[in-house]
Short mmCIF file of C-alpha atoms in Angstrom, two decimals:
data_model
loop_
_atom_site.label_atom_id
_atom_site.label_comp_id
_atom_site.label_asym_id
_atom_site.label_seq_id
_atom_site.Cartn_x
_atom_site.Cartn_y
_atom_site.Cartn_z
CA UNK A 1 93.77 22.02 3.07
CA UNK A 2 96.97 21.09 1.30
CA UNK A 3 98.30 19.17 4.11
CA UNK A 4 95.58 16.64 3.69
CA UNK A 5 96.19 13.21 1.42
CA UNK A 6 97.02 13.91 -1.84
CA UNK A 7 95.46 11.81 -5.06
CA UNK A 8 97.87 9.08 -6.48
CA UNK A 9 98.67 10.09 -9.77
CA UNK A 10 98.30 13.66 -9.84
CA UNK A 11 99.85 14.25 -6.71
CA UNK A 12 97.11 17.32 -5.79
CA UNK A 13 95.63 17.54 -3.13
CA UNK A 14 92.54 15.26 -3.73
CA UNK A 15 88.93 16.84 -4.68
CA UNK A 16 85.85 14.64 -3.77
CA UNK A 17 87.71 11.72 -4.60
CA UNK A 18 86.11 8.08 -5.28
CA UNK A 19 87.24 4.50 -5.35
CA UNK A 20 87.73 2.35 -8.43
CA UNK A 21 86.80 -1.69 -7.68
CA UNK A 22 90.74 -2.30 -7.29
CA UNK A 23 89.93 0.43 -4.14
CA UNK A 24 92.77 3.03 -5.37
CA UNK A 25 91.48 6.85 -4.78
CA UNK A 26 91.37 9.40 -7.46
CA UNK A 27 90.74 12.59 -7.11
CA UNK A 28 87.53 14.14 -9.48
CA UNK A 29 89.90 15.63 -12.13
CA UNK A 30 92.28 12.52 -12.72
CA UNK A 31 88.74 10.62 -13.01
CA UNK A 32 87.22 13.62 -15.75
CA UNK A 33 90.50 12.68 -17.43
CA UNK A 34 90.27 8.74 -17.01
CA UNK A 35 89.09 7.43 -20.52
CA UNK A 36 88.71 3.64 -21.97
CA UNK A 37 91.43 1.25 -20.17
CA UNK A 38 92.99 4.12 -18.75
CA UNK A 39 94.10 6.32 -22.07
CA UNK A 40 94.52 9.78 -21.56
CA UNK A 41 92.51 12.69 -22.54
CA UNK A 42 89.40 10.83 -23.45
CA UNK A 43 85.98 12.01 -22.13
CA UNK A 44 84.81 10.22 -18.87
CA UNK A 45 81.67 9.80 -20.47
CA UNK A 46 83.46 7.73 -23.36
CA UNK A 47 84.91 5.66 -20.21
CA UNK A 48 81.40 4.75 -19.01
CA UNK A 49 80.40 3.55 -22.32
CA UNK A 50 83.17 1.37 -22.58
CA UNK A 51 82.17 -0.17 -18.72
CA UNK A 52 86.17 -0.99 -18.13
CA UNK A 53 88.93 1.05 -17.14
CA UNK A 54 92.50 0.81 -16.25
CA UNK A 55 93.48 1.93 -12.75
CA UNK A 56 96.76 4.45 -13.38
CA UNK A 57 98.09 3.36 -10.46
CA UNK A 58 98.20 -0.70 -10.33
CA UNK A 59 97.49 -0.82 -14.22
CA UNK A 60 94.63 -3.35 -13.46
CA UNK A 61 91.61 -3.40 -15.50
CA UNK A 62 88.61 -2.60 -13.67
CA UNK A 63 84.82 -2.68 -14.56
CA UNK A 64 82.87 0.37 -13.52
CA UNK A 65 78.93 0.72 -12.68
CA UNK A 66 76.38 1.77 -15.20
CA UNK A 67 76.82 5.22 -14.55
CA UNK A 68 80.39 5.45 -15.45
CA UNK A 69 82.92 6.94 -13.57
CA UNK A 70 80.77 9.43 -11.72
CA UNK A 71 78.55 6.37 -10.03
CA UNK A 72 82.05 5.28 -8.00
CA UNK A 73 81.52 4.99 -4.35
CA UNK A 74 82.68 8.50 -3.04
CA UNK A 75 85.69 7.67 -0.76
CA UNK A 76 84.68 9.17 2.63
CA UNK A 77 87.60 7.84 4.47
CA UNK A 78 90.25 9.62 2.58
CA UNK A 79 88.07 12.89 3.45
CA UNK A 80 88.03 11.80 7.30
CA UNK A 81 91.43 11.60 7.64
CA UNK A 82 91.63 15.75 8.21
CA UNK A 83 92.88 18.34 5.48
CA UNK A 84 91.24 16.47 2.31
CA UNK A 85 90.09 19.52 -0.63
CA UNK A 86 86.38 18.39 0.62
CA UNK A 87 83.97 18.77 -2.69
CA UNK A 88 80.51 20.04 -2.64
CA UNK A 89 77.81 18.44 -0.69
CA UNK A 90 75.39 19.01 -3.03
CA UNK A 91 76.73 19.40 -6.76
CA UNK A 92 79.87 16.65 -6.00
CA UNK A 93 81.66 18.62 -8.50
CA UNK A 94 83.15 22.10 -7.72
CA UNK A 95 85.66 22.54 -4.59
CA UNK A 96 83.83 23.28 -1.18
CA UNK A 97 84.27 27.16 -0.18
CA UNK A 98 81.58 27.85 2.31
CA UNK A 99 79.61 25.57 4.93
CA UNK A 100 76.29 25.71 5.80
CA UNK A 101 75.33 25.56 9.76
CA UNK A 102 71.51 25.24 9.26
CA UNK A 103 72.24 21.87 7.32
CA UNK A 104 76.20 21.21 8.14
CA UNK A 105 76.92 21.25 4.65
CA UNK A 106 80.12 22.09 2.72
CA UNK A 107 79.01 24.29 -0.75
CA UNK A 108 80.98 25.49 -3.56
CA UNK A 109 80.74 28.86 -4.51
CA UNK A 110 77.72 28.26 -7.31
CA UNK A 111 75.92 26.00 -4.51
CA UNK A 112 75.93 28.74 -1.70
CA UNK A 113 74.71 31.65 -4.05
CA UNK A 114 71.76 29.44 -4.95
CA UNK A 115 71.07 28.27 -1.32
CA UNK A 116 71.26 31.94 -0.69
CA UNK A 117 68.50 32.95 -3.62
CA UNK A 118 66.08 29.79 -2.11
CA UNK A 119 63.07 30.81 0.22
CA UNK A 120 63.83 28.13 2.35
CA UNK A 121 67.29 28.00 2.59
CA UNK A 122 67.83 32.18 2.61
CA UNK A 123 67.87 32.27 6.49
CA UNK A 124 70.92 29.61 6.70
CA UNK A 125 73.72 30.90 8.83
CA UNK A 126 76.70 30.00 5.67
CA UNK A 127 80.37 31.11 7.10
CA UNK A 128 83.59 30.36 5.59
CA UNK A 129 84.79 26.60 5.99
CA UNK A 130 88.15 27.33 6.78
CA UNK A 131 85.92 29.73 10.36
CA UNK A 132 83.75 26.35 10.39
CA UNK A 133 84.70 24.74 13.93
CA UNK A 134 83.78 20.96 13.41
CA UNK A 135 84.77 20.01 9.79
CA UNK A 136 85.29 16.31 11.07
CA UNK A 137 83.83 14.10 8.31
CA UNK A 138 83.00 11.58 10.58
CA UNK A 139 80.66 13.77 12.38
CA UNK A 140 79.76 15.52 9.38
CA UNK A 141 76.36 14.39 7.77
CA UNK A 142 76.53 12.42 4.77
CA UNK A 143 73.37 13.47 2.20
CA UNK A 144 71.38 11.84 0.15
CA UNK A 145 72.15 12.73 -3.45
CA UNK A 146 69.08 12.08 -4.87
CA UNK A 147 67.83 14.03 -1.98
CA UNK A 148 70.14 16.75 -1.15
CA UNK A 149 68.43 18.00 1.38
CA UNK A 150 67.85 14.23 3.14
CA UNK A 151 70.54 12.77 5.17
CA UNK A 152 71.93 9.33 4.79
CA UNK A 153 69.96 7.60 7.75
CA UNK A 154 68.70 3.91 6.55
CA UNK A 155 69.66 1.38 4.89
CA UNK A 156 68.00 -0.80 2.71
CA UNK A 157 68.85 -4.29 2.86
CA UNK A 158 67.54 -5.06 -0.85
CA UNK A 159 69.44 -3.05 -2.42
CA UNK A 160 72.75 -3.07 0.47
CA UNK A 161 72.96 0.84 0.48
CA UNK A 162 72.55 3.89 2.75
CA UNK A 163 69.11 5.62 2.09
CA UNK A 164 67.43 8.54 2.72
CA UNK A 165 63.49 8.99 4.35
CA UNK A 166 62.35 10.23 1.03
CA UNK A 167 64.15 7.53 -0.26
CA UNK A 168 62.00 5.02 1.31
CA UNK A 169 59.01 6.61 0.16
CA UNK A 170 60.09 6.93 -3.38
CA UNK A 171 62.12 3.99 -5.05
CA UNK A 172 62.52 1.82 -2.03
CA UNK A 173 59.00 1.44 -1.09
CA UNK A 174 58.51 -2.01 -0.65
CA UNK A 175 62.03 -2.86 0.49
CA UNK A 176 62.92 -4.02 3.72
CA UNK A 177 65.14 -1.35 5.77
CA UNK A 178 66.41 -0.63 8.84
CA UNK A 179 68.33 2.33 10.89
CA UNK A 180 72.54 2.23 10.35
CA UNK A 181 72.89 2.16 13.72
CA UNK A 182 70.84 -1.16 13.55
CA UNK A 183 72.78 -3.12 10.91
CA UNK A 184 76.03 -1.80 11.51
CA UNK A 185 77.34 -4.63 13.55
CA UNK A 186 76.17 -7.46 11.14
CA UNK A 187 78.19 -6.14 7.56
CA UNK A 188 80.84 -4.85 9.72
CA UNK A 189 81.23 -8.63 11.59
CA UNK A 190 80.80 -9.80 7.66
CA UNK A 191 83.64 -7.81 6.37
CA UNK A 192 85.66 -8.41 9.22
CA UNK A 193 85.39 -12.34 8.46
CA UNK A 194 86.77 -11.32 5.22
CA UNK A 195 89.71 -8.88 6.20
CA UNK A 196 90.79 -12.17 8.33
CA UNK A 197 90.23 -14.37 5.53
CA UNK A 198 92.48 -12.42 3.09
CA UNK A 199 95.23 -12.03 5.84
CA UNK A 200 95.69 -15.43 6.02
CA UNK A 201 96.04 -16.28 2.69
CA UNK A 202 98.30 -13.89 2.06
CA UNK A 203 100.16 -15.77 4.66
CA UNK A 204 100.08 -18.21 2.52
CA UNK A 205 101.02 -16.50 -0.59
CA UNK A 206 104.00 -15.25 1.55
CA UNK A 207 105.17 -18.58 1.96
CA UNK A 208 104.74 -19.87 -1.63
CA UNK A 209 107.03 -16.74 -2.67
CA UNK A 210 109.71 -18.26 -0.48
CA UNK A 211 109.34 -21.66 -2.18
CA UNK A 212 109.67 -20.21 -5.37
CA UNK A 213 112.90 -19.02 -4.14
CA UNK A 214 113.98 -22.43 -2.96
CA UNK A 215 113.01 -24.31 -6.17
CA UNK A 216 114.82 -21.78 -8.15
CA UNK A 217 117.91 -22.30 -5.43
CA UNK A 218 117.30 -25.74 -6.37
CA UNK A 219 117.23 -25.39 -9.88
CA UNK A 220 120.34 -23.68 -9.98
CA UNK A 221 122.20 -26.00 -8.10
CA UNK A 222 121.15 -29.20 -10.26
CA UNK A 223 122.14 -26.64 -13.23
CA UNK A 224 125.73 -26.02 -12.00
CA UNK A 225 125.71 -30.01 -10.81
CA UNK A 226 124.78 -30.93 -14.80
CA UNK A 227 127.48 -28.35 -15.91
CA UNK A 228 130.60 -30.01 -13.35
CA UNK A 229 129.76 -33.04 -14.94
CA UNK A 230 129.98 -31.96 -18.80
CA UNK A 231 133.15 -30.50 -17.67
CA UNK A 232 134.89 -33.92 -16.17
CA UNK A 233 133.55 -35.67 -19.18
CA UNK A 234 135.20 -33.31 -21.99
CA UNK A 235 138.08 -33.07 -20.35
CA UNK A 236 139.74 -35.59 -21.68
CA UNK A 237 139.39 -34.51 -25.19
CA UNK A 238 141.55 -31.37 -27.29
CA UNK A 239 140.26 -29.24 -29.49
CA UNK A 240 137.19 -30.82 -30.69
CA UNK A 241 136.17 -32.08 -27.37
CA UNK A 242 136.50 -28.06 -26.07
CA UNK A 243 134.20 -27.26 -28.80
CA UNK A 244 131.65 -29.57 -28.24
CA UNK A 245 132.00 -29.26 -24.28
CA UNK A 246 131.49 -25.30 -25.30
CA UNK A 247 128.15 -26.20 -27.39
CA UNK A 248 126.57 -28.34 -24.36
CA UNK A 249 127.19 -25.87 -21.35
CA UNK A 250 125.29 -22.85 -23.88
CA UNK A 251 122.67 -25.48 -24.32
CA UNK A 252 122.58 -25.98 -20.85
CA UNK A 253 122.57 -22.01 -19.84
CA UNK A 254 119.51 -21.52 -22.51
CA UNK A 255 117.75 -24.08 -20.40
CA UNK A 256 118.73 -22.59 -17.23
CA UNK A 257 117.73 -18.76 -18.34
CA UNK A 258 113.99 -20.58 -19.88
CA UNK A 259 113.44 -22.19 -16.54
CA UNK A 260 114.73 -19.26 -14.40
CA UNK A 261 112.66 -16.60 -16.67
CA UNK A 262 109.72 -18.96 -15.69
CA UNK A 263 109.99 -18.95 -11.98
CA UNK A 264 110.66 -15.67 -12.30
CA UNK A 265 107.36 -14.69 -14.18
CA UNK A 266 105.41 -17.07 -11.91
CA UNK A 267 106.92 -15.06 -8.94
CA UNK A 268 105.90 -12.03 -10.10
CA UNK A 269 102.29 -13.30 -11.08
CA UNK A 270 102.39 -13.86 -6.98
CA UNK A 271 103.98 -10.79 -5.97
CA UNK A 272 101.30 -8.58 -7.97
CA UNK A 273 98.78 -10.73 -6.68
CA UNK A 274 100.29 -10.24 -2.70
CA UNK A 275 100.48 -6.30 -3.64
CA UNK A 276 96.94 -6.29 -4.35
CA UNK A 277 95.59 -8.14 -1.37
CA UNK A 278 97.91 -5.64 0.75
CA UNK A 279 96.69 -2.86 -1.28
CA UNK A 280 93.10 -3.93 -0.22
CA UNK A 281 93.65 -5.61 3.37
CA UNK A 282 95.11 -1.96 4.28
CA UNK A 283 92.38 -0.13 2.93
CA UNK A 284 89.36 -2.53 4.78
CA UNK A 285 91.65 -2.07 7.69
CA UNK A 286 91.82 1.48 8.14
CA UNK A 287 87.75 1.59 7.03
CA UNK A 288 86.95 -0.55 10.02
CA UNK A 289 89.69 1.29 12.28
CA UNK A 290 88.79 5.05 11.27
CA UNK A 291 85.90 5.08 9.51
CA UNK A 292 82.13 5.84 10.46
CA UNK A 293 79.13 3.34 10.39
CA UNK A 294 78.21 5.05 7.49
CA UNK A 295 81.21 5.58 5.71
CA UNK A 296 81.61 1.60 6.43
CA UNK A 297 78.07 0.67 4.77
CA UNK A 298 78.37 3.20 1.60
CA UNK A 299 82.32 1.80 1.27
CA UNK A 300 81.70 -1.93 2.41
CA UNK A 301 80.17 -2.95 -1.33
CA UNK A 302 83.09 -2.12 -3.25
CA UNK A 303 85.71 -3.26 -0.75
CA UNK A 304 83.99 -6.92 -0.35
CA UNK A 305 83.81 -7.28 -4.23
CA UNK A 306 87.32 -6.69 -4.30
CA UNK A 307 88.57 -8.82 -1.16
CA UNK A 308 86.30 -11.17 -2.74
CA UNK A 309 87.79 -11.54 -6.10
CA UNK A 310 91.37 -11.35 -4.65
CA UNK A 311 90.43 -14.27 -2.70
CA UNK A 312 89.33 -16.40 -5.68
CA UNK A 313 92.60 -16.24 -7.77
CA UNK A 314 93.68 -19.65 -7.98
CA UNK A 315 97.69 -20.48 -7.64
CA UNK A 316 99.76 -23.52 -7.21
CA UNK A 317 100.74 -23.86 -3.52
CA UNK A 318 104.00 -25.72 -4.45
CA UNK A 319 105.35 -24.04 -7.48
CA UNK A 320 108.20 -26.23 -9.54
CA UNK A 321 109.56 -26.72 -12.83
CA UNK A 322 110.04 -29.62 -14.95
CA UNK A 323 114.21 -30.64 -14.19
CA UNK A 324 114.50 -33.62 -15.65
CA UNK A 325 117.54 -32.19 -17.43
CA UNK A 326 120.13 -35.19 -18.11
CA UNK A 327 123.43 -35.86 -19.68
CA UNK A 328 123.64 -38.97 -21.37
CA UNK A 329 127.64 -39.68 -21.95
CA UNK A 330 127.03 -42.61 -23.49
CA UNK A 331 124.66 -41.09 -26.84
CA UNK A 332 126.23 -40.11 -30.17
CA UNK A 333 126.46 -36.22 -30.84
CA UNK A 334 127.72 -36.39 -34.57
CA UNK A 335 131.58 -35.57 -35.76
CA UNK A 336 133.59 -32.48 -34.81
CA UNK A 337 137.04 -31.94 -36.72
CA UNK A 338 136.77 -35.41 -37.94
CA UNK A 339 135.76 -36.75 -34.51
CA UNK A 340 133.12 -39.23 -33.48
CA UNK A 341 131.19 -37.22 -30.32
CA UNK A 342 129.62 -38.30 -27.34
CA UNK A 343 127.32 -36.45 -24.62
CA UNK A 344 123.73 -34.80 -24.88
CA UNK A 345 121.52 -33.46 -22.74
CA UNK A 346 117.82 -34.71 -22.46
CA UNK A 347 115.46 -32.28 -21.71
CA UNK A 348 112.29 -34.37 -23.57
CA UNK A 349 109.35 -34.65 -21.00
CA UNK A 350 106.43 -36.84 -22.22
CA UNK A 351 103.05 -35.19 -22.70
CA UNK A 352 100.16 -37.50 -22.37
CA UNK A 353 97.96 -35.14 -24.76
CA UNK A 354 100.61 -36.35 -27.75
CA UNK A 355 100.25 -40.03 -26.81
CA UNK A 356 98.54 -42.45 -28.94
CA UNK A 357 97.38 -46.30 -29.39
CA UNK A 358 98.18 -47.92 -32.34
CA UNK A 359 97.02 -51.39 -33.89
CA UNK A 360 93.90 -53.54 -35.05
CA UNK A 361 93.50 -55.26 -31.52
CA UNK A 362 92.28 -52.49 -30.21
CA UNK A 363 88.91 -52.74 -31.48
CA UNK A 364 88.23 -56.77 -31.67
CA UNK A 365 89.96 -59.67 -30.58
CA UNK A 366 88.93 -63.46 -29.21
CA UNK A 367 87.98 -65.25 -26.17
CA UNK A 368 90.97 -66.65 -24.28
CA UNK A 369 93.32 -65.34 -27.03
CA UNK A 370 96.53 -63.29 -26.42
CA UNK A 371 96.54 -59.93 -28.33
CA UNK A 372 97.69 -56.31 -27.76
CA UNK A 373 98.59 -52.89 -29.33
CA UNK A 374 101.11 -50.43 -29.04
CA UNK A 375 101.24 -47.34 -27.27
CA UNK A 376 103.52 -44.68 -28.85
CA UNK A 377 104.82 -41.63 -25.99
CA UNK A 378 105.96 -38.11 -27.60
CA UNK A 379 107.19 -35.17 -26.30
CA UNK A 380 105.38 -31.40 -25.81
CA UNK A 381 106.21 -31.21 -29.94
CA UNK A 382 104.84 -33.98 -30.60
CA UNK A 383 108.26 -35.67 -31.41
CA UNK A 384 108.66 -39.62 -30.09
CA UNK A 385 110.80 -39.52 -27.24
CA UNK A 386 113.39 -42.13 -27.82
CA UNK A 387 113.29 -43.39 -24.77
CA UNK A 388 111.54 -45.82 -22.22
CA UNK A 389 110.79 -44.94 -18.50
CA UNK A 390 107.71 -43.49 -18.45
CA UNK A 391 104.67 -44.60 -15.62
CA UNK A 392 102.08 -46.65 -17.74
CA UNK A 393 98.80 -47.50 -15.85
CA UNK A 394 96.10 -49.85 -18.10
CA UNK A 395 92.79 -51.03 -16.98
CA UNK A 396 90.77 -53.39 -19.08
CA UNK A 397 87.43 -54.04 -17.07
CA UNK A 398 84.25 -55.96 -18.93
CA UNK A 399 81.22 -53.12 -19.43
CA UNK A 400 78.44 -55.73 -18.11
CA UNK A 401 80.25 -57.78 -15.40
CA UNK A 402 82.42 -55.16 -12.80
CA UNK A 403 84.52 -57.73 -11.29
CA UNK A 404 85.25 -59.58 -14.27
CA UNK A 405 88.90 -57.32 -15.29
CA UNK A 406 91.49 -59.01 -17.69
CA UNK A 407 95.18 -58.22 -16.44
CA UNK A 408 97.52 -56.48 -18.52
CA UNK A 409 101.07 -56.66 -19.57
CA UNK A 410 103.15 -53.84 -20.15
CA UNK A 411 106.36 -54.17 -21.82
CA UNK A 412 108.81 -51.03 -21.78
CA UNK A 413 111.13 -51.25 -25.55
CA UNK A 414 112.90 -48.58 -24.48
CA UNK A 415 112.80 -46.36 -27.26
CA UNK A 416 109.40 -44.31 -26.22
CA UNK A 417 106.89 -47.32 -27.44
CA UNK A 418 105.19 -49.96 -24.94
CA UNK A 419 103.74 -53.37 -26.38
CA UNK A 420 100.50 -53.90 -24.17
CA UNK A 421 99.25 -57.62 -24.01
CA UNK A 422 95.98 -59.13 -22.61
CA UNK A 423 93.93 -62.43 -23.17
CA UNK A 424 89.35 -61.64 -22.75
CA UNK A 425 88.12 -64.96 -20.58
CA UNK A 426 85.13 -63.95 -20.85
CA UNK A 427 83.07 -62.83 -24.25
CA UNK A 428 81.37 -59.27 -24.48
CA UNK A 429 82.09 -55.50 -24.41
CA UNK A 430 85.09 -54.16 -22.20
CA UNK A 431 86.40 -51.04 -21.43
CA UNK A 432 90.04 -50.19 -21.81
CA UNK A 433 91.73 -47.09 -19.75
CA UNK A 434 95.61 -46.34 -20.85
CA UNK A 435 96.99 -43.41 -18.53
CA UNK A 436 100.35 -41.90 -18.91
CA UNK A 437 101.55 -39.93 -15.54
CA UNK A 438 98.01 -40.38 -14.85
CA UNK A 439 95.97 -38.75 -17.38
CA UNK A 440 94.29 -40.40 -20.46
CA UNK A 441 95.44 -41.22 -23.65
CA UNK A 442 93.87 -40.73 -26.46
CA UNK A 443 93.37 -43.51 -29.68
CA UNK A 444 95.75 -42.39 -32.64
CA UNK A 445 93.40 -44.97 -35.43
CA UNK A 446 90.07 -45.65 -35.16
CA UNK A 447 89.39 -43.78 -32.04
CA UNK A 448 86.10 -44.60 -30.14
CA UNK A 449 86.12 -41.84 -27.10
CA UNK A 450 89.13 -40.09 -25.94
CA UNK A 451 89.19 -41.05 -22.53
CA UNK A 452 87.15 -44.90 -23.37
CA UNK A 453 88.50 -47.53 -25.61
CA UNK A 454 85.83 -49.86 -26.69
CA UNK A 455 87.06 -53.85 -27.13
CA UNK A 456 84.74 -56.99 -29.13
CA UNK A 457 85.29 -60.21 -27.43
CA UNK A 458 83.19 -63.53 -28.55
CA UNK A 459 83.67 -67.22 -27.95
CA UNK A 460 87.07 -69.02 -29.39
CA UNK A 461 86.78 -69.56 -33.31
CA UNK A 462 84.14 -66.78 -33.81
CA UNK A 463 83.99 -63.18 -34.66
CA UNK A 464 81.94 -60.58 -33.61
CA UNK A 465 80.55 -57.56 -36.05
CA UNK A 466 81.49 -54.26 -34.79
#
């Protein structure tokens, strides 16, 4: 029995183990010991109040079924693989000593003095399960355990779990149900489709892990690129030149090291993520390869919910990092040693959440008369960025008349503001849309929507009341 698979994180050989959602084993006295998100030497029972656990091998946080930690889904498949410390048939608890031949049941030692002291069960032939000749758990019978003495034959499609006869009788009554044999193929074909859906995208995740690598390849060499170029520029200076070349390549390795550490956590994010699908393609795989019919119907529930939940993690596809990182040779850096400097590097990158519109005109204006406002770009802080370049997109369509849309103007200062100009032909309510890289900007005075800006036009010479 010791030869058989051992449990992850005691390293015993495993006793009627069962599979938390993430579908890692553990044996029954890691999960006695498993208390709320995983903390040691807490009840189980304090564990199933708390509905959540933390799995001690992949340290993710799992939710567990009303019962607590002794409603897992047994894991048969571990047990099928030969040599597994079987548990009791009929308690789940204690180790399995004996085996039954009258009902091909593994007991523990409490179980087979009891099935011993029954009427109907004193007759059983019970012999030592190490003498038993067919241990296989794949042609052992799996029993009810509401039902001990039921096996697992049916399974009912309402509630998408082996059942026993009595079981039909008793709480499934009015549920529709059919033989395993019958319904195999269908959940099996429908797990399959998911196996082959997870395999692919992890294809997928395999190749965004490789374009992380390139982008940070990439962002390296625009880094060292950057840092040849601060070079040839201080070069020509002594002492306080050195110093201030010095200050910008540490600026410039800080940024490197932020961007770096970013890829890096992003490609870790996707390597967790890629260890988990593997962790749970494997499993599904060896269910459908080695396991029974029934072992594949009792294990199938817990194994789709957590192919299923894999497969909805959302990631980018092309990963990147902002690397507009310039040197501008030509911008004042303050005095060194008495010296006048030159040379920073830019690393401002507008954010169209800290974007506003300033002036009057957005509200009212006239018929046929030219009027604007200003719209002010700032960085991530909130800081103005002191610089021009950015993509402005304006729309300015009349609310009542669609094809009646007054062209803009957009004029680029240069120093992170843009003058927009426009001239109404036609009186009446319009609608103004100002995007910066594409996403809306919101009013900074006298804001009427955040993504809307509302305009008054009226015939030359007269004014309209807001």
């Amino acid at each position: 029995m010791s030869s058989g698979p051992r449990c992850l994180v005691c390293a015993q050989p495993c006793l009627s183990p069962r599979l938390l959602p993430c579908l890692h084993s553990l044996c029954a006295r890691c999960l006695r010991r498993l208390g709320p998100l995983g903390e040691p030497g807490r009840a189980a029972v304090t564990a199933a109040a708390s509905r959540s656990v933390l799995c001690p091998v992949c340290d993710a946080e799992v939710a567990l079924p009303p019962g607590g930690v002794g409603q897992l889904t047994p894991d048969y498949l571990a047990l099928s693989r030969g040599g597994a410390a079987a548990g009791c048939d009929l308690c789940a608890d204690g180790a399995a000593v004996r085996r039954c031949l009258t009902c091909e049941a593994d007991l523990c030692l409490f179980c087979c003095q009891a099935h011993r002291r029954q009427k109907k069960t004193a007759s059983h032939a019970v012999t030592e399960l190490e003498n038993s000749k067919d241990c296989s758990q794949a042609e052992k019978p799996c029993f009810c355990p509401s039902h001990p003495a039921e096996r697992l034959r049916l399974f009912c499609e309402q509630c998408d779990q082996p059942v026993c006869r009595d079981c039909v009788v008793d709480g499934h009554r009015q549920h529709p149900y059919d033989f395993i044999g019958n319904v195999i193929h269908r959940h099996g074909d429908a797990l399959r489709e998911l196996l082959k859906s997870t395999q692919q995208r992890m294809g997928t995740l395999e190749g965004v892990l490789n374009q992380i690598d390139e982008v940070g390849s990439a962002v390296r060499g625009r880094m060292e690129a950057v840092a040849a170029e601060i070079c040839l520029f201080a070069s020509g200076y002594v002492k306080a030149i050195e110093e201030h070349r010095d200050r910008l390549l540490k600026q410039l390795e800080d940024l490197k090291v932020q961007k770096e550490n970013l890829l890096h956590l992003r490609k870790a994010q996707l390597q967790q993520l890629l260890l988990d699908m593997r962790t749970g393609v494997d499993f599904t795989e060896r269910l459908l390869t080695s396991g029974s019919d029934l072992e594949i119907l009792i294990t199938k529930g817990v194994v789709a919910s957590r192919l299923a939940k894999l497969n909805s993690v959302a990631y980018n596809t092309h990963p990147s990092v902002e690397d507009r990182i310039q040197f501008f040779p030509q911008e004042r850096a303050g005095q060194c040693r008495g010296y006048e400097l030159f040379g920073t590097i830019l690393n401002k990158v507008v954010d169209p959440a800290r974007c506003t519109l300033l002036g009057e005109d957005l509200h009212s204006t006239r018929q046929n008369q030219l009027t604007g406002f200003t719209l002010l770009c700032s960085d991530t802080t909130g800081e103005q960025m002191g610089r021009g370049g950015e993509t402005v997109q304006v729309t300015i369509t009349h609310k009542d008349k669609r094809d009646c849309a007054v062209k803009p103007t957009v004029c680029d200062n240069g120093d992170g503001t843009y003058h927009i100009s426009y001239s109404p032909e036609e009186p009446g309510l319009y609608a103004v849309c100002v995007y910066v890289k594409g996403q809306h900007v919101k009013v900074g005075t006298k804001a009427v929507a955040t993504d809307t800006k509302v305009i008054l036009a009226a015939p030359t010479g007269h004014a309209v009341d807001k």
